[in-house]
XYZ file of C-alpha atoms in Angstrom:
552
model
C 94.551 46.170 83.085
C 90.807 46.728 82.901
C 88.749 46.844 86.077
C 86.448 44.318 84.463
C 89.393 41.975 83.875
C 90.745 41.900 87.412
C 88.344 42.265 90.386
C 89.631 44.033 93.487
C 89.550 42.136 96.756
C 90.288 44.843 99.319
C 91.435 48.423 99.457
C 92.012 48.782 103.169
C 94.554 46.038 103.868
C 98.263 46.058 103.151
C 99.054 45.311 99.520
C 101.899 43.084 100.709
C 99.257 40.658 101.934
C 97.668 40.243 98.512
C 98.600 38.256 95.408
C 100.816 40.194 93.002
C 98.189 40.584 90.287
C 95.636 41.740 92.811
C 98.035 44.208 94.394
C 98.730 45.634 90.943
C 95.052 46.268 90.367
C 94.886 48.205 93.629
C 97.170 50.842 92.165
C 94.207 52.092 90.179
C 92.302 52.707 93.408
C 95.098 54.448 95.304
C 94.860 58.093 96.206
C 98.045 58.800 94.249
C 96.928 57.080 91.048
C 95.094 58.845 88.229
C 91.301 58.345 88.120
C 90.193 55.071 86.509
C 88.489 55.082 83.154
C 85.186 56.893 83.414
C 86.712 59.915 85.133
C 85.411 59.347 88.656
C 88.039 61.690 90.092
C 90.527 61.339 92.949
C 89.757 58.811 95.650
C 88.429 60.424 98.840
C 90.236 59.265 101.992
C 88.562 56.562 104.063
C 87.707 58.058 107.463
C 88.550 56.128 110.619
C 84.966 56.174 111.808
C 82.954 53.502 113.596
C 79.448 52.425 112.715
C 76.927 52.234 115.541
C 77.394 49.609 118.231
C 74.788 47.332 119.752
C 73.317 43.850 119.913
C 71.289 42.275 117.105
C 68.668 39.632 117.689
C 68.860 36.748 115.237
C 66.320 37.115 112.468
C 63.964 34.227 111.743
C 66.173 33.192 108.809
C 69.373 33.459 110.856
C 67.848 31.419 113.655
C 66.946 28.648 111.212
C 70.343 28.758 109.502
C 72.129 28.575 112.855
C 70.108 25.570 114.018
C 70.768 23.716 110.763
C 74.492 24.512 110.897
C 74.621 23.212 114.455
C 72.550 20.050 114.110
C 72.195 19.184 110.423
C 70.269 20.304 107.366
C 67.463 17.801 107.903
C 66.479 18.985 111.373
C 62.987 20.408 111.663
C 63.329 24.061 112.693
C 60.236 25.596 114.320
C 59.273 28.826 112.569
C 56.749 30.082 115.112
C 59.211 32.274 117.014
C 59.392 36.025 117.564
C 58.649 37.562 114.145
C 61.013 39.969 112.425
C 60.321 43.699 112.679
C 61.731 45.527 109.629
C 63.267 48.977 109.937
C 63.950 51.065 106.835
C 62.932 47.973 104.861
C 65.563 45.694 106.461
C 64.822 43.024 109.065
C 68.521 43.133 109.967
C 68.152 46.775 110.992
C 65.009 45.966 112.920
C 66.902 43.277 114.806
C 69.159 45.974 116.291
C 66.283 47.759 118.045
C 63.659 45.070 118.619
C 63.091 43.289 121.900
C 61.480 39.934 122.644
C 57.881 39.959 123.832
C 56.589 37.738 126.629
C 54.845 35.670 123.962
C 58.132 35.477 122.083
C 59.874 34.100 125.182
C 57.325 31.301 125.299
C 57.808 30.586 121.606
C 61.595 30.406 121.917
C 61.225 28.029 124.872
C 58.890 25.746 122.940
C 61.181 25.807 119.913
C 64.266 25.101 122.043
C 62.780 21.972 123.603
C 61.457 20.766 120.232
C 64.961 21.046 118.761
C 66.639 19.488 121.808
C 64.278 16.510 121.662
C 65.151 15.915 118.003
C 68.871 16.040 118.768
C 68.679 13.562 121.644
C 66.325 11.145 119.878
C 68.648 10.776 116.873
C 71.770 8.717 117.764
C 73.884 10.343 115.055
C 72.924 13.866 116.076
C 73.467 13.097 119.744
C 76.891 11.642 119.005
C 77.841 14.789 117.083
C 77.248 17.018 120.128
C 78.255 14.711 123.001
C 82.065 14.408 123.241
C 82.064 11.746 125.978
C 80.315 8.610 127.183
C 78.522 9.391 130.489
C 79.285 7.003 133.361
C 75.842 7.609 134.842
C 73.099 10.176 135.308
C 75.299 12.213 137.670
C 78.456 12.332 135.521
C 79.305 15.995 136.056
C 82.623 15.767 134.205
C 80.933 14.574 131.010
C 78.168 17.135 131.482
C 80.735 19.945 131.617
C 82.534 18.638 128.548
C 79.215 18.659 126.699
C 78.467 22.218 127.831
C 81.911 23.525 126.877
C 82.030 21.762 123.502
C 78.550 22.557 122.207
C 78.301 25.874 124.011
C 81.291 27.172 122.068
C 79.389 26.701 118.787
C 76.026 27.855 120.139
C 77.366 31.008 121.825
C 79.945 31.531 119.062
C 82.725 31.888 121.636
C 84.412 29.823 124.365
C 82.318 29.619 127.514
C 83.549 31.035 130.805
C 84.184 28.531 133.592
C 81.106 29.763 135.493
C 78.930 29.180 132.411
C 80.272 25.640 132.010
C 79.638 24.936 135.686
C 76.098 26.282 135.495
C 75.094 24.375 132.353
C 76.834 21.190 133.498
C 75.071 21.424 136.841
C 71.726 21.966 135.110
C 72.300 18.883 132.983
C 73.126 16.685 135.984
C 70.238 18.054 138.026
C 67.732 17.331 135.247
C 69.302 13.930 134.518
C 69.173 12.897 138.186
C 65.604 14.095 138.623
C 64.335 12.427 135.462
C 66.577 9.374 135.647
C 68.188 9.844 132.233
C 71.371 11.584 131.046
C 69.638 12.146 127.698
C 66.903 14.117 129.440
C 69.622 16.165 131.078
C 71.085 16.918 127.647
C 67.653 18.095 126.501
C 67.331 20.563 129.350
C 70.894 21.879 129.048
C 70.593 22.241 125.268
C 67.206 23.946 125.557
C 68.753 26.365 128.050
C 71.504 27.260 125.570
C 69.029 27.834 122.755
C 66.961 30.202 124.914
C 69.969 32.146 126.125
C 70.564 35.735 124.983
C 74.079 34.505 124.188
C 72.531 32.520 121.327
C 69.542 34.671 120.379
C 71.531 37.916 120.294
C 74.821 38.983 118.770
C 76.360 41.294 121.375
C 78.876 43.781 119.984
C 80.719 45.775 122.618
C 84.289 46.054 121.400
C 87.529 46.622 123.273
C 90.190 49.353 123.405
C 92.495 49.178 120.398
C 95.985 48.513 121.824
C 97.541 50.276 118.831
C 95.274 53.300 119.161
C 94.013 53.870 122.726
C 91.644 56.632 121.577
C 89.619 54.145 119.523
C 87.757 50.931 120.165
C 87.700 47.912 117.883
C 85.537 44.822 117.798
C 87.171 41.818 119.396
C 88.360 38.961 117.248
C 85.402 36.814 118.368
C 82.938 39.644 117.715
C 84.424 40.016 114.247
C 83.812 36.326 113.573
C 80.083 36.739 114.182
C 79.939 40.036 112.279
C 81.601 38.422 109.271
C 79.588 35.213 109.302
C 76.191 36.865 109.623
C 77.099 39.494 107.016
C 78.602 37.162 104.417
C 76.804 33.877 105.219
C 73.743 34.916 107.247
C 74.610 32.253 109.792
C 77.073 31.281 112.528
C 80.846 30.989 112.082
C 82.238 27.683 110.866
C 85.035 25.915 112.718
C 87.823 27.575 110.725
C 86.489 31.076 111.310
C 85.889 30.407 115.001
C 89.401 29.000 115.416
C 90.878 32.053 113.673
C 88.889 34.276 116.021
C 90.087 32.413 119.097
C 93.652 32.864 117.871
C 93.094 36.627 117.667
C 93.624 36.719 113.899
C 90.524 38.728 112.993
C 91.781 41.951 114.520
C 94.866 41.815 112.310
C 94.914 42.794 108.635
C 96.414 39.566 107.340
C 94.131 37.224 109.271
C 91.053 39.253 108.405
C 91.964 39.413 104.714
C 92.495 35.659 104.568
C 89.107 34.883 106.086
C 87.183 37.478 104.061
C 88.536 36.121 100.778
C 87.827 32.535 101.868
C 84.286 33.351 102.958
C 83.369 35.248 99.794
C 84.622 32.350 97.672
C 82.705 29.816 99.785
C 79.411 28.431 98.438
C 77.847 29.702 101.660
C 78.316 33.263 100.405
C 75.464 32.629 97.992
C 73.117 32.259 100.955
C 74.462 35.494 102.382
C 73.783 37.309 99.109
C 70.299 35.830 98.946
C 69.563 37.115 102.441
C 70.650 40.646 101.525
C 68.746 40.748 98.224
C 65.627 39.338 99.888
C 65.804 42.055 102.533
C 66.708 44.891 100.185
C 64.098 44.118 97.502
C 61.395 43.023 100.001
C 61.189 39.616 98.348
C 59.993 38.008 101.566
C 56.661 39.773 100.989
C 56.093 37.541 97.960
C 55.047 34.710 100.271
C 51.920 36.727 101.038
C 51.364 37.928 97.468
C 47.640 38.168 96.806
C 45.992 38.875 93.462
C 42.398 38.673 92.321
C 42.265 35.500 90.173
C 39.198 36.801 88.345
C 41.321 39.705 87.057
C 44.629 37.872 86.697
C 43.826 34.374 85.472
C 47.494 33.344 85.392
C 47.838 33.974 89.121
C 48.224 31.083 91.560
C 49.802 30.825 95.045
C 53.029 29.451 93.548
C 53.719 32.676 91.615
C 55.163 34.655 94.537
C 57.756 32.088 95.727
C 58.718 31.237 92.135
C 59.187 34.911 91.265
C 61.424 35.392 94.300
C 63.566 32.424 93.285
C 63.965 33.844 89.784
C 65.317 37.148 91.075
C 67.638 35.501 93.585
C 69.077 33.199 90.932
C 69.752 36.131 88.620
C 71.690 37.929 91.359
C 73.628 34.761 92.201
C 74.486 34.369 88.523
C 75.710 37.938 88.154
C 77.689 38.062 91.397
C 79.226 34.595 91.645
C 79.076 32.980 88.215
C 79.979 36.061 86.172
C 81.493 38.435 88.751
C 79.854 41.077 86.578
C 79.026 44.771 86.780
C 76.116 45.086 89.225
C 74.376 47.678 87.050
C 74.008 45.171 84.222
C 71.321 43.415 86.257
C 69.042 46.144 84.890
C 69.915 45.370 81.259
C 70.356 41.611 81.173
C 68.147 39.450 79.002
C 69.140 36.346 80.969
C 66.898 34.979 83.670
C 65.922 31.708 85.354
C 62.372 30.395 85.187
C 60.292 27.342 85.984
C 57.393 26.199 83.756
C 54.898 28.482 85.554
C 56.998 31.600 85.050
C 57.827 30.566 81.495
C 54.121 30.492 80.670
C 53.666 33.961 82.175
C 56.637 35.299 80.219
C 55.441 33.548 77.048
C 58.783 31.786 76.504
C 59.511 28.064 76.108
C 60.139 26.375 79.469
C 63.815 25.329 79.667
C 62.996 22.329 81.854
C 59.995 20.221 82.741
C 60.407 20.993 86.418
C 62.562 23.265 88.523
C 64.388 26.310 87.189
C 66.429 26.721 84.040
C 68.221 29.534 82.258
C 66.536 31.431 79.434
C 67.473 34.473 77.355
C 64.786 36.845 76.162
C 65.135 37.775 72.470
C 66.837 41.041 71.541
C 63.509 42.641 70.575
C 61.750 41.616 73.794
C 60.071 44.500 75.654
C 61.126 42.817 78.906
C 64.623 43.453 80.194
C 66.482 43.195 83.489
C 65.319 43.439 87.072
C 62.455 45.832 86.330
C 60.980 43.177 84.036
C 60.863 40.542 86.776
C 57.470 39.355 87.959
C 58.768 39.676 91.523
C 59.155 43.452 91.175
C 56.148 44.095 88.954
C 53.674 42.013 90.969
C 54.930 43.068 94.373
C 54.562 46.763 93.593
C 51.037 46.571 92.249
C 47.566 46.358 93.740
C 45.545 43.113 94.017
C 43.364 44.123 91.064
C 45.530 46.561 89.114
C 48.960 48.005 88.491
C 50.333 51.011 90.358
C 52.608 53.574 88.749
C 53.023 55.126 92.193
C 54.166 51.949 93.958
C 56.497 50.986 91.130
C 57.954 54.464 90.910
C 58.361 54.588 94.681
C 60.324 51.321 94.557
C 62.739 52.724 91.972
C 63.126 55.986 93.867
C 63.619 54.597 97.362
C 65.199 51.170 96.891
C 67.304 51.647 93.749
C 68.168 55.366 93.885
C 67.842 56.092 97.640
C 65.701 59.179 97.055
C 63.419 59.980 99.979
C 59.673 60.241 99.388
C 57.731 62.198 102.048
C 54.678 60.436 103.530
C 51.296 61.494 102.123
C 49.444 64.285 103.944
C 46.981 63.275 106.646
C 43.478 62.512 105.341
C 44.565 62.779 101.704
C 42.315 60.940 99.256
C 44.482 58.159 97.777
C 41.746 56.664 95.619
C 41.599 56.859 91.850
C 38.593 56.918 89.549
C 37.612 53.623 87.957
C 38.281 52.987 84.291
C 35.718 54.742 82.126
C 35.260 55.931 78.590
C 36.917 59.225 79.626
C 39.820 57.707 81.592
C 40.545 54.224 80.314
C 44.273 53.950 81.114
C 46.137 54.438 84.358
C 47.972 57.427 82.879
C 44.660 59.186 82.383
C 43.344 58.202 85.815
C 46.361 59.441 87.743
C 46.330 62.769 85.965
C 44.548 64.083 89.064
C 47.846 63.759 90.943
C 49.248 66.541 88.774
C 46.291 68.851 89.399
C 46.000 68.360 93.174
C 48.669 70.487 94.925
C 48.671 68.153 97.958
C 49.688 65.234 95.703
C 51.733 66.782 92.916
C 55.065 67.300 94.699
C 55.507 63.640 95.646
C 53.749 61.980 92.742
C 55.872 63.776 90.161
C 58.802 61.906 91.720
C 57.136 58.505 91.328
C 54.416 58.359 88.695
C 56.529 59.303 85.625
C 58.827 56.379 86.489
C 56.112 53.830 87.206
C 54.227 54.675 84.019
C 57.207 53.298 82.099
C 56.232 49.832 83.375
C 52.547 50.054 82.427
C 52.989 47.550 79.599
C 53.169 44.944 82.380
C 49.981 44.180 84.265
C 49.548 43.643 87.993
C 51.245 40.222 87.916
C 53.904 41.221 85.384
C 52.449 39.849 82.128
C 53.076 41.933 79.030
C 50.188 43.798 77.408
C 49.776 46.525 74.812
C 46.343 47.776 75.843
C 44.285 48.531 78.918
C 40.490 48.487 78.516
C 41.022 48.485 74.741
C 43.102 51.675 74.883
C 46.724 51.627 73.733
C 49.113 52.124 76.638
C 51.637 54.953 76.476
C 54.683 53.737 78.503
C 56.742 56.905 78.150
C 57.990 58.881 81.116
C 61.056 60.472 82.602
C 63.627 59.807 85.292
C 65.146 62.921 86.849
C 64.179 64.924 83.787
C 65.597 62.453 81.267
C 62.855 61.112 79.024
C 62.333 57.482 78.053
C 59.905 55.883 75.631
C 59.277 52.502 77.263
C 60.426 50.003 79.889
C 63.596 49.148 77.982
C 64.688 52.767 77.937
C 63.701 53.163 81.596
C 66.004 50.253 82.455
C 68.826 52.033 80.611
C 68.149 55.274 82.502
C 68.344 53.432 85.816
C 71.524 51.616 84.742
C 73.160 54.931 83.807
C 71.972 56.888 86.847
C 74.726 58.350 89.039
C 72.572 57.424 92.035
C 72.578 53.672 91.447
C 76.068 52.872 92.746
C 76.001 55.011 95.923
C 72.507 53.744 96.726
C 73.557 50.118 96.402
C 76.637 50.762 98.556
C 74.535 52.482 101.196
C 72.040 49.605 101.273
C 74.750 46.940 101.565
C 76.711 48.927 104.162
C 73.562 49.406 106.225
C 72.793 45.702 105.963
C 76.353 44.790 106.994
C 76.450 47.043 110.047
C 72.770 46.432 110.955
C 72.194 50.158 111.523
C 71.029 53.091 109.438
C 74.154 55.066 108.506
C 74.635 58.346 110.337
C 75.649 61.628 108.699
C 79.167 61.005 109.977
C 79.321 57.785 107.965
C 78.523 59.522 104.680
C 82.222 60.043 103.969
C 82.909 56.334 104.449
C 80.073 55.437 102.067
C 81.466 57.912 99.526
C 84.877 56.222 99.626
C 83.300 52.769 99.392
C 81.325 54.002 96.389
C 84.522 55.231 94.722
C 86.162 51.845 95.221
C 83.032 50.023 94.042
C 83.023 52.024 90.822
C 86.763 51.579 90.358
C 86.309 47.832 90.769
C 83.880 47.714 87.852
C 80.825 47.721 90.145
C 81.588 44.144 91.232
C 79.583 43.063 94.254
C 82.179 40.553 95.467
C 84.691 43.379 95.640
C 82.247 45.566 97.542
C 81.604 42.789 100.069
C 85.338 42.714 100.730
C 85.647 46.500 100.877
C 82.920 46.737 103.518
C 84.122 43.776 105.593
C 87.619 45.261 105.875
C 86.605 48.909 106.268
C 86.989 50.879 109.509
C 83.221 51.218 109.788
C 82.931 47.441 110.061
C 85.914 46.933 112.376
C 85.777 49.907 114.760
C 83.304 50.158 117.624
C 81.715 53.013 119.529
C 82.080 53.111 123.270
C 79.006 51.325 124.673
């Protein structure tokens, strides 16, 4: 059986819990089995180590997703709330260390009342959250039923009796004062949506009854960890019910939910959230280019370019269940008419996005040929071999680049008769000892993409001089962007870097040195599974690092 023929679902759960064909494929990943094709060696043991423990504030996207899951897709979600604060490029990591400012408190309050007003003013929405018919403005019994029913979804856990009493009392107090049970609902709902129980995801854990020396996340904590990792939103009713039944601390119950969630259409939104974070695609909303230099540029380019990249990843992960590395070599992409004109290919549809395949002799190939990557890692008026090379180094290969020295001159000479191409202008980086060490890690990579201008359109010349797109990656030469894409695809750093990025995203913390062994084992299993992302999602979600907790 080929690893490409049969994707793995999990390595860390009992094989007796898996379908027969799937269990058979796990043999290839066992420590006793011979190495899979490709000679990746014996499987290192998975250490019983916990990732860091803490509380994560909902990101702006998670906040919006949660509100829509609670009250309907068509509800108007205020976006002027506490902004995200990225850490190591990930807003999810930033959410683990960021606090809420006094201005942010005001914004959450305003947003909460705006949402509550929409819920109460719409009879269908109100009926979906109110499980009883109030007998009057002071119907405390109905108020408590409302608090317990909706609070369970909002807080992602059953409410304690004291919480139900407090919210029910608040509802009745506001209803009596304002003469309307609906107004009471508004105040009680707004209180829930401002609560840290909604805005944060506390993760404390509990002693593991089977291993008193270790702590594990509770079943309810696991529900939130899974849903925000795989769906970027709150648990659905089935996941919440499984959590309440204690099933998510057991192998069988966890396996069942992980498989269900990865196969759910909602997993596409979870993947989109990760890719957006990892590749910094959110920055495309603020993409700015000089239209006098790049005449094809318009404000729609950034959002359209992001959608193209996200659709390609969706296609590879969910439609094809393909080798992740092939995203660097694919000729398939998804474009709208604007992008089609920039790529100089026929538009597949008059509006919206459609699938296209670049011809075999096209100089453009894979992720590094996307406008999203090329435009984002360029300057407003020019390309940047340094920014593009830095992206490949840090985000695709996980190589660290030291910050530039203080007061270093980062400017480059303008194009002239002596230095007409970027290659000639950045030659100073190789002569200046304060620049050379870092720039030799970045510039030879970025120069391979010089046939694409600052918004990603193909060109052969710069200021009438023929562009030389050759370079090298870790000492291996390439002649052009197509060969660069192949070097990245074949790099031994690509798989462990991707695993590290996804693991970090899943746990919402930068991995510690102690977690390196866990990432190494996950990387082994990822490779053995044919570099399938769906398999890796399952590996991470069922790994000790995702399930075990540090003592708070």
